[in-house]
Amino acid sequence: MAFVKSVQLHAFRNYRDTALHDLHDGFIVITGNNGAGKTNILEAVSLLTPGRGIRGAKTVELKNRFLPESVKWAIAATAETPFGEVKIGTGAKDNSDRRIARVNGADLKALGDLADYLSAVWLTPQMDGLFLGSATDRRRFFDRLVYAFDPAHAGRVARYENALTQRARLLKEQRESGRTADPKWLTSLELNMAETGVAVSAARLQTLDSLSSHIGSILEGTGFPVANLVLAGGIEDALKNTPALEVEDRLRAQLESLRPHDMQNGSAGAGPHRSDLQVSFDGMPAAQCSTGEQKALLTGIILAHAVRTKHVRDAAPILLLDEIAAHFDEYRRLALFDILLGLNAQVFITGTDAALFANIPGARHMHIDDDSVREAA
């Protein structure tokens, strides 16, 4: 299994310099008052994996704003990974919205390569509106689940989004300048989008099928509702009945035909970036369920995914659970802890009430006060 053994924060969020040492593969309980910086610790761990972390923040937003402009934020960790113990670091590259990542002192070519070493899945209060929010948020949420099943998915998504961005830029330049974009370049980008995009959708479907087939048995008797999950999108729909190579050819041709439309709209009218994760419970869309049921549905999806990932890959992802326990009754809270304990995974969990976590076997308890992390009494 993979887990973080230590993590050091420099000029990150509300911290000037702080460190957590001697972490283990079990519960890491972090308590403290609201605003103390509990979520910032989880965010730091999440940035050891691909993407923008649990808040989706821009790189320039992560620096401690009370420190001089010349100071750059950085996170350094020692982690146990499939490749043994490694040193992982990430931080601001310059004053732009770019960050870099290093493993054992060597720069990674892409942030997506972090998926080879660590995977993490999280739940935060900000995600409570996931079912009411945008398709983009739901799609990113599900792609994060796919990363844990298939680390190569992070690279596929990054390559697809890069080609998507380049194509949009070419078409924008054509619209603004009146000069025809290089057709060979456009064709090359669209071929890349078709090949990579179909691979992205296929990986999503594989994860969805594995999760949907077992979520009922995993959550049986826990009190957590069993979600029905559907990926709605032209590519995913086509892959259910059509060979992948044929779907690729169709998507490439569709992108070519959509160039005039996409030139005006600034994006591609077809592709896996337009898919949506649709969630329902007992035939009712999750968006129409109560706030409490939406929270329980989302938690159930995360728990079932972690259990399924452990079965498929023999190791669950690191779980980052922010303020999760306080909103459940005792029955669901005990079921939550029971499932998490059975994962044999590293679980970071935060809260303001330490009493909620007092009886978790083997938990490491830490408390944040005055921007410093200490062992809880």
CSV table of C-alpha atoms in Angstrom, one decimal:
chain,number,residue,atom,x,y,z
A,1,MET,CA,0.0,0.0,0.0
A,2,ALA,CA,1.0,3.6,-0.5
A,3,PHE,CA,0.9,6.2,2.3
A,4,VAL,CA,2.6,9.4,3.4
A,5,LYS,CA,5.2,8.9,6.2
A,6,SER,CA,6.0,12.6,6.7
A,7,VAL,CA,5.0,15.9,5.2
A,8,GLN,CA,6.6,19.4,5.5
A,9,LEU,CA,4.9,22.6,4.6
A,10,HIS,CA,6.7,25.8,3.7
A,11,ALA,CA,4.9,29.1,3.2
A,12,PHE,CA,1.8,27.2,2.4
A,13,ARG,CA,-1.7,28.7,3.2
A,14,ASN,CA,-1.7,29.7,6.9
A,15,TYR,CA,1.6,27.9,7.7
A,16,ARG,CA,5.1,29.5,7.6
A,17,ASP,CA,6.9,26.2,8.4
A,18,THR,CA,5.3,23.1,9.9
A,19,ALA,CA,5.8,19.3,9.6
A,20,LEU,CA,4.0,16.1,10.4
A,21,HIS,CA,6.4,13.2,11.1
A,22,ASP,CA,6.1,9.5,11.9
A,23,LEU,CA,2.8,9.1,10.1
A,24,HIS,CA,1.5,5.6,9.6
A,25,ASP,CA,-0.9,3.6,7.4
A,26,GLY,CA,-4.1,4.1,9.5
A,27,PHE,CA,-6.2,6.9,10.9
A,28,ILE,CA,-4.6,10.3,11.2
A,29,VAL,CA,-7.1,12.3,13.2
A,30,ILE,CA,-6.6,16.1,13.1
A,31,THR,CA,-8.7,18.3,15.3
A,32,GLY,CA,-8.9,22.0,16.0
A,33,ASN,CA,-11.1,25.0,15.9
A,34,ASN,CA,-12.7,26.2,12.6
A,35,GLY,CA,-10.2,28.2,10.7
A,36,ALA,CA,-7.2,26.6,12.4
A,37,GLY,CA,-5.8,25.1,9.2
A,38,LYS,CA,-7.0,21.5,9.3
A,39,THR,CA,-8.2,21.5,5.7
A,40,ASN,CA,-4.9,23.0,4.7
A,41,ILE,CA,-3.0,19.9,5.9
A,42,LEU,CA,-5.3,17.7,3.8
A,43,GLU,CA,-4.9,20.0,0.8
A,44,ALA,CA,-1.1,19.7,1.1
A,45,VAL,CA,-1.4,15.9,1.0
A,46,SER,CA,-3.8,16.1,-2.0
A,47,LEU,CA,-1.2,18.1,-3.9
A,48,LEU,CA,1.1,15.1,-3.8
A,49,THR,CA,-1.2,13.7,-6.5
A,50,PRO,CA,-2.2,15.0,-9.9
A,51,GLY,CA,-4.5,18.0,-10.2
A,52,ARG,CA,-5.2,21.1,-8.2
A,53,GLY,CA,-6.0,19.4,-4.9
A,54,ILE,CA,-9.1,19.3,-2.8
A,55,ARG,CA,-10.0,23.0,-3.3
A,56,GLY,CA,-9.1,23.2,-7.0
A,57,ALA,CA,-7.0,26.3,-6.2
A,58,LYS,CA,-4.7,28.1,-8.5
A,59,THR,CA,-1.0,27.7,-7.7
A,60,VAL,CA,-0.7,31.4,-6.9
A,61,GLU,CA,-3.4,31.2,-4.3
A,62,LEU,CA,-1.5,28.6,-2.2
A,63,LYS,CA,1.2,30.9,-0.8
A,64,ASN,CA,1.1,32.3,2.7
A,65,ARG,CA,-0.1,35.8,1.9
A,66,PHE,CA,1.7,37.3,4.9
A,67,LEU,CA,5.1,36.4,3.7
A,68,PRO,CA,7.2,38.4,1.1
A,69,GLU,CA,6.4,38.0,-2.5
A,70,SER,CA,9.8,36.4,-3.2
A,71,VAL,CA,9.0,33.5,-0.9
A,72,LYS,CA,7.7,30.4,-2.8
A,73,TRP,CA,5.4,27.8,-1.2
A,74,ALA,CA,6.6,24.2,-1.2
A,75,ILE,CA,5.5,20.8,0.1
A,76,ALA,CA,8.0,18.0,0.8
A,77,ALA,CA,7.0,14.5,1.8
A,78,THR,CA,8.4,11.0,2.3
A,79,ALA,CA,6.1,8.4,1.1
A,80,GLU,CA,5.8,4.6,0.9
A,81,THR,CA,4.9,3.8,-2.7
A,82,PRO,CA,4.7,0.9,-5.1
A,83,PHE,CA,8.4,1.7,-5.8
A,84,GLY,CA,9.4,1.7,-2.2
A,85,GLU,CA,10.2,4.8,-0.1
A,86,VAL,CA,10.5,8.0,-2.2
A,87,LYS,CA,10.8,11.7,-1.6
A,88,ILE,CA,8.1,13.7,-3.3
A,89,GLY,CA,8.0,17.4,-3.5
A,90,THR,CA,5.9,20.0,-5.2
A,91,GLY,CA,5.7,23.8,-5.2
A,92,ALA,CA,5.4,27.0,-7.2
A,93,LYS,CA,7.7,27.2,-10.2
A,94,ASP,CA,7.7,30.9,-10.5
A,95,ASN,CA,5.2,33.8,-10.1
A,96,SER,CA,2.9,32.2,-12.7
A,97,ASP,CA,0.1,29.7,-12.1
A,98,ARG,CA,2.5,26.8,-12.6
A,99,ARG,CA,3.7,24.2,-10.2
A,100,ILE,CA,6.4,21.5,-10.5
A,101,ALA,CA,6.8,18.1,-8.9
A,102,ARG,CA,9.9,16.2,-8.1
A,103,VAL,CA,10.5,12.6,-7.0
A,104,ASN,CA,13.8,11.8,-5.4
A,105,GLY,CA,15.1,15.2,-6.6
A,106,ALA,CA,14.3,14.7,-10.3
A,107,ASP,CA,11.7,16.8,-12.0
A,108,LEU,CA,8.7,14.9,-13.3
A,109,LYS,CA,7.8,15.6,-16.9
A,110,ALA,CA,4.1,16.1,-16.0
A,111,LEU,CA,2.1,16.4,-12.8
A,112,GLY,CA,0.0,13.4,-14.0
A,113,ASP,CA,3.1,11.3,-13.3
A,114,LEU,CA,2.4,11.7,-9.6
A,115,ALA,CA,-0.3,9.1,-10.0
A,116,ASP,CA,2.3,6.4,-10.4
A,117,TYR,CA,3.3,7.0,-6.7
A,118,LEU,CA,0.3,8.1,-4.7
A,119,SER,CA,-3.4,8.3,-5.2
A,120,ALA,CA,-5.9,10.1,-3.0
A,121,VAL,CA,-9.6,10.6,-2.9
A,122,TRP,CA,-11.3,13.2,-0.7
A,123,LEU,CA,-14.6,14.5,0.7
A,124,THR,CA,-14.9,18.1,1.9
A,125,PRO,CA,-17.9,20.2,2.9
A,126,GLN,CA,-17.4,22.2,-0.3
A,127,MET,CA,-18.4,19.0,-2.2
A,128,ASP,CA,-21.8,18.8,-0.6
A,129,GLY,CA,-23.3,20.6,-3.6
A,130,LEU,CA,-21.7,18.3,-6.1
A,131,PHE,CA,-25.0,16.9,-7.4
A,132,LEU,CA,-26.4,20.5,-7.8
A,133,GLY,CA,-23.3,21.9,-9.4
A,134,SER,CA,-21.8,21.8,-12.8
A,135,ALA,CA,-21.1,18.7,-14.9
A,136,THR,CA,-17.4,19.8,-14.9
A,137,ASP,CA,-17.2,19.3,-11.2
A,138,ARG,CA,-18.9,15.9,-11.3
A,139,ARG,CA,-16.7,14.8,-14.2
A,140,ARG,CA,-13.5,15.8,-12.3
A,141,PHE,CA,-14.8,14.1,-9.2
A,142,PHE,CA,-15.2,10.8,-11.1
A,143,ASP,CA,-11.9,11.1,-12.9
A,144,ARG,CA,-10.3,11.3,-9.5
A,145,LEU,CA,-11.9,8.0,-8.7
A,146,VAL,CA,-10.6,6.6,-12.0
A,147,TYR,CA,-7.0,7.7,-11.1
A,148,ALA,CA,-7.1,5.3,-8.2
A,149,PHE,CA,-8.2,2.4,-10.4
A,150,ASP,CA,-5.9,3.2,-13.2
A,151,PRO,CA,-3.0,5.6,-12.6
A,152,ALA,CA,-2.4,6.1,-16.3
A,153,HIS,CA,-5.7,7.8,-16.6
A,154,ALA,CA,-4.2,11.0,-15.2
A,155,GLY,CA,-1.8,11.2,-18.1
A,156,ARG,CA,-4.6,10.5,-20.6
A,157,VAL,CA,-6.8,13.3,-19.2
A,158,ALA,CA,-3.8,15.7,-19.3
A,159,ARG,CA,-2.9,14.9,-22.9
A,160,TYR,CA,-6.5,15.2,-24.0
A,161,GLU,CA,-7.0,18.6,-22.3
A,162,ASN,CA,-3.7,19.8,-23.7
A,163,ALA,CA,-4.8,18.9,-27.3
A,164,LEU,CA,-8.3,20.4,-26.6
A,165,THR,CA,-6.7,23.7,-25.4
A,166,GLN,CA,-4.3,23.9,-28.4
A,167,ARG,CA,-7.2,23.3,-30.9
A,168,ALA,CA,-9.3,26.0,-29.2
A,169,ARG,CA,-6.4,28.4,-29.4
A,170,LEU,CA,-5.8,27.8,-33.1
A,171,LEU,CA,-9.4,28.3,-33.9
A,172,LYS,CA,-9.6,31.5,-31.8
A,173,GLU,CA,-6.5,32.9,-33.6
A,174,GLN,CA,-8.2,32.0,-37.0
A,175,ARG,CA,-11.4,33.8,-35.9
A,176,GLU,CA,-9.5,36.9,-34.7
A,177,SER,CA,-6.9,37.2,-37.5
A,178,GLY,CA,-9.0,35.9,-40.4
A,179,ARG,CA,-6.1,33.7,-41.4
A,180,THR,CA,-6.9,30.0,-41.9
A,181,ALA,CA,-5.3,27.8,-39.3
A,182,ASP,CA,-2.8,25.1,-40.4
A,183,PRO,CA,-5.2,22.2,-41.4
A,184,LYS,CA,-2.5,19.6,-40.9
A,185,TRP,CA,-2.0,20.8,-37.3
A,186,LEU,CA,-5.7,20.9,-36.6
A,187,THR,CA,-6.1,17.4,-38.1
A,188,SER,CA,-3.2,16.1,-35.9
A,189,LEU,CA,-4.7,17.6,-32.8
A,190,GLU,CA,-8.2,16.2,-33.6
A,191,LEU,CA,-6.6,12.8,-34.2
A,192,ASN,CA,-4.9,13.0,-30.8
A,193,MET,CA,-8.2,14.1,-29.2
A,194,ALA,CA,-10.1,11.2,-30.7
A,195,GLU,CA,-7.5,8.5,-29.7
A,196,THR,CA,-6.9,9.9,-26.2
A,197,GLY,CA,-10.5,10.9,-25.6
A,198,VAL,CA,-11.9,7.4,-26.4
A,199,ALA,CA,-9.3,5.9,-24.0
A,200,VAL,CA,-10.4,8.4,-21.3
A,201,SER,CA,-14.0,7.4,-21.8
A,202,ALA,CA,-13.2,3.7,-21.8
A,203,ALA,CA,-11.3,3.9,-18.5
A,204,ARG,CA,-14.2,5.8,-17.0
A,205,LEU,CA,-16.6,3.1,-18.1
A,206,GLN,CA,-14.4,0.3,-16.7
A,207,THR,CA,-14.3,2.0,-13.3
A,208,LEU,CA,-18.0,2.7,-13.4
A,209,ASP,CA,-18.9,-0.9,-14.2
A,210,SER,CA,-16.7,-2.2,-11.4
A,211,LEU,CA,-18.1,0.2,-8.9
A,212,SER,CA,-21.7,-0.2,-9.9
A,213,SER,CA,-21.5,-4.0,-9.8
A,214,HIS,CA,-20.5,-4.1,-6.2
A,215,ILE,CA,-21.7,-0.9,-4.5
A,216,GLY,CA,-24.9,-2.6,-3.3
A,217,SER,CA,-23.1,-5.5,-1.5
A,218,ILE,CA,-20.4,-3.2,-0.1
A,219,LEU,CA,-22.9,-0.8,1.5
A,220,GLU,CA,-25.5,-3.4,2.6
A,221,GLY,CA,-26.4,-2.9,6.2
A,222,THR,CA,-24.3,0.3,6.6
A,223,GLY,CA,-27.1,2.8,6.5
A,224,PHE,CA,-25.6,4.5,3.5
A,225,PRO,CA,-27.8,4.7,0.5
A,226,VAL,CA,-26.8,2.9,-2.6
A,227,ALA,CA,-26.3,5.3,-5.5
A,228,ASN,CA,-27.1,4.4,-9.1
A,229,LEU,CA,-24.4,5.8,-11.3
A,230,VAL,CA,-24.5,6.6,-15.0
A,231,LEU,CA,-22.0,8.3,-17.3
A,232,ALA,CA,-24.0,10.3,-19.8
A,233,GLY,CA,-22.0,11.4,-22.9
A,234,GLY,CA,-21.8,10.7,-26.6
A,235,ILE,CA,-18.5,8.9,-26.3
A,236,GLU,CA,-19.4,6.7,-23.4
A,237,ASP,CA,-22.8,5.9,-25.0
A,238,ALA,CA,-21.1,4.9,-28.3
A,239,LEU,CA,-18.6,2.7,-26.6
A,240,LYS,CA,-21.3,0.5,-25.1
A,241,ASN,CA,-22.2,-0.8,-28.6
A,242,THR,CA,-19.5,0.2,-31.0
A,243,PRO,CA,-15.8,-0.9,-31.3
A,244,ALA,CA,-13.4,1.7,-29.9
A,245,LEU,CA,-11.6,2.2,-33.3
A,246,GLU,CA,-14.9,3.1,-34.9
A,247,VAL,CA,-15.8,5.5,-32.1
A,248,GLU,CA,-12.4,7.1,-32.6
A,249,ASP,CA,-13.0,7.6,-36.4
A,250,ARG,CA,-16.4,9.1,-35.7
A,251,LEU,CA,-15.1,11.5,-33.1
A,252,ARG,CA,-12.3,12.7,-35.3
A,253,ALA,CA,-14.7,13.3,-38.2
A,254,GLN,CA,-17.1,15.0,-35.9
A,255,LEU,CA,-14.4,17.4,-34.6
A,256,GLU,CA,-13.4,18.3,-38.1
A,257,SER,CA,-17.0,19.1,-39.1
A,258,LEU,CA,-17.5,21.1,-35.9
A,259,ARG,CA,-14.6,23.5,-36.6
A,260,PRO,CA,-16.8,26.5,-37.7
A,261,HIS,CA,-19.1,26.0,-34.7
A,262,ASP,CA,-16.2,25.5,-32.2
A,263,MET,CA,-14.5,28.6,-33.6
A,264,GLN,CA,-17.4,30.7,-32.5
A,265,ASN,CA,-18.0,29.0,-29.2
A,266,GLY,CA,-14.4,28.6,-28.0
A,267,SER,CA,-14.6,24.9,-27.1
A,268,ALA,CA,-15.1,21.6,-28.8
A,269,GLY,CA,-18.7,20.5,-29.3
A,270,ALA,CA,-17.9,16.8,-28.9
A,271,GLY,CA,-15.6,14.7,-26.7
A,272,PRO,CA,-15.3,13.3,-23.2
A,273,HIS,CA,-15.0,16.8,-21.7
A,274,ARG,CA,-18.8,17.1,-22.3
A,275,SER,CA,-19.7,13.9,-20.3
A,276,ASP,CA,-21.6,14.0,-17.0
A,277,LEU,CA,-21.9,11.7,-14.0
A,278,GLN,CA,-25.6,11.2,-13.2
A,279,VAL,CA,-26.4,9.9,-9.8
A,280,SER,CA,-29.8,8.8,-8.5
A,281,PHE,CA,-31.3,6.9,-5.5
A,282,ASP,CA,-34.4,4.8,-5.7
A,283,GLY,CA,-35.2,6.4,-9.1
A,284,MET,CA,-34.9,10.0,-7.8
A,285,PRO,CA,-32.1,12.2,-9.1
A,286,ALA,CA,-29.6,12.9,-6.4
A,287,ALA,CA,-30.1,16.7,-6.9
A,288,GLN,CA,-33.7,16.2,-5.7
A,289,CYS,CA,-32.7,14.3,-2.6
A,290,SER,CA,-32.5,16.0,0.8
A,291,THR,CA,-29.2,17.6,1.8
A,292,GLY,CA,-28.5,14.8,4.3
A,293,GLU,CA,-29.2,12.1,1.7
A,294,GLN,CA,-26.9,13.8,-0.8
A,295,LYS,CA,-24.1,13.8,1.8
A,296,ALA,CA,-24.7,10.1,2.6
A,297,LEU,CA,-24.9,9.2,-1.1
A,298,LEU,CA,-21.6,10.9,-1.8
A,299,THR,CA,-19.9,9.3,1.2
A,300,GLY,CA,-21.3,5.9,0.1
A,301,ILE,CA,-19.7,6.3,-3.3
A,302,ILE,CA,-16.4,7.2,-1.8
A,303,LEU,CA,-16.5,4.3,0.6
A,304,ALA,CA,-17.5,1.7,-2.0
A,305,HIS,CA,-14.9,3.0,-4.4
A,306,ALA,CA,-12.2,2.6,-1.8
A,307,VAL,CA,-13.3,-0.9,-1.0
A,308,ARG,CA,-13.4,-1.8,-4.6
A,309,THR,CA,-10.0,-0.2,-5.4
A,310,LYS,CA,-8.5,-2.3,-2.6
A,311,HIS,CA,-9.9,-5.4,-4.2
A,312,VAL,CA,-8.8,-4.6,-7.7
A,313,ARG,CA,-5.4,-3.1,-6.9
A,314,ASP,CA,-4.7,-4.7,-3.5
A,315,ALA,CA,-4.4,-1.2,-2.0
A,316,ALA,CA,-7.0,1.5,-1.3
A,317,PRO,CA,-6.2,5.2,-2.0
A,318,ILE,CA,-5.3,7.6,0.7
A,319,LEU,CA,-8.5,9.1,2.0
A,320,LEU,CA,-8.8,12.7,3.0
A,321,LEU,CA,-12.1,13.3,4.9
A,322,ASP,CA,-12.7,16.8,6.0
A,323,GLU,CA,-15.4,17.4,8.7
A,324,ILE,CA,-17.2,14.2,7.7
A,325,ALA,CA,-18.3,12.6,11.0
A,326,ALA,CA,-20.2,15.4,12.6
A,327,HIS,CA,-23.1,15.3,10.2
A,328,PHE,CA,-24.0,11.6,10.6
A,329,ASP,CA,-25.9,9.9,13.3
A,330,GLU,CA,-24.1,7.4,15.5
A,331,TYR,CA,-25.2,4.4,13.4
A,332,ARG,CA,-23.8,5.8,10.2
A,333,ARG,CA,-20.7,7.1,11.9
A,334,LEU,CA,-19.9,3.7,13.3
A,335,ALA,CA,-20.5,2.1,9.9
A,336,LEU,CA,-18.2,4.7,8.4
A,337,PHE,CA,-15.4,4.0,10.8
A,338,ASP,CA,-15.9,0.2,10.4
A,339,ILE,CA,-15.5,0.3,6.6
A,340,LEU,CA,-12.5,2.6,6.8
A,341,LEU,CA,-10.8,0.4,9.4
A,342,GLY,CA,-11.3,-2.6,7.1
A,343,LEU,CA,-9.4,-0.9,4.2
A,344,ASN,CA,-6.0,-1.0,5.9
A,345,ALA,CA,-5.4,2.4,4.3
A,346,GLN,CA,-4.2,5.8,5.4
A,347,VAL,CA,-7.1,7.9,6.4
A,348,PHE,CA,-6.7,11.6,7.2
A,349,ILE,CA,-9.9,12.8,9.0
A,350,THR,CA,-10.6,16.2,10.5
A,351,GLY,CA,-13.1,17.6,12.9
A,352,THR,CA,-13.7,20.1,15.7
A,353,ASP,CA,-14.9,17.5,18.3
A,354,ALA,CA,-12.2,15.1,19.3
A,355,ALA,CA,-14.7,13.0,21.2
A,356,LEU,CA,-16.2,11.7,17.9
A,357,PHE,CA,-12.9,9.9,17.1
A,358,ALA,CA,-11.8,8.9,20.6
A,359,ASN,CA,-12.5,5.2,20.1
A,360,ILE,CA,-10.9,4.6,16.7
A,361,PRO,CA,-8.4,1.8,17.2
A,362,GLY,CA,-4.8,2.7,16.5
A,363,ALA,CA,-5.5,6.3,15.5
A,364,ARG,CA,-2.9,9.0,15.7
A,365,HIS,CA,-4.4,12.1,17.2
A,366,MET,CA,-3.1,15.5,16.4
A,367,HIS,CA,-4.3,19.0,17.2
A,368,ILE,CA,-3.8,22.3,15.5
A,369,ASP,CA,-3.6,25.5,17.5
A,370,ASP,CA,-2.0,28.8,16.6
A,371,ASP,CA,-0.9,27.5,13.2
A,372,SER,CA,1.1,24.7,14.8
A,373,VAL,CA,0.5,20.9,14.8
A,374,ARG,CA,1.1,19.0,18.0
A,375,GLU,CA,0.2,15.6,19.4
A,376,ALA,CA,-3.2,15.7,21.0
A,377,ALA,CA,-3.5,15.1,24.7
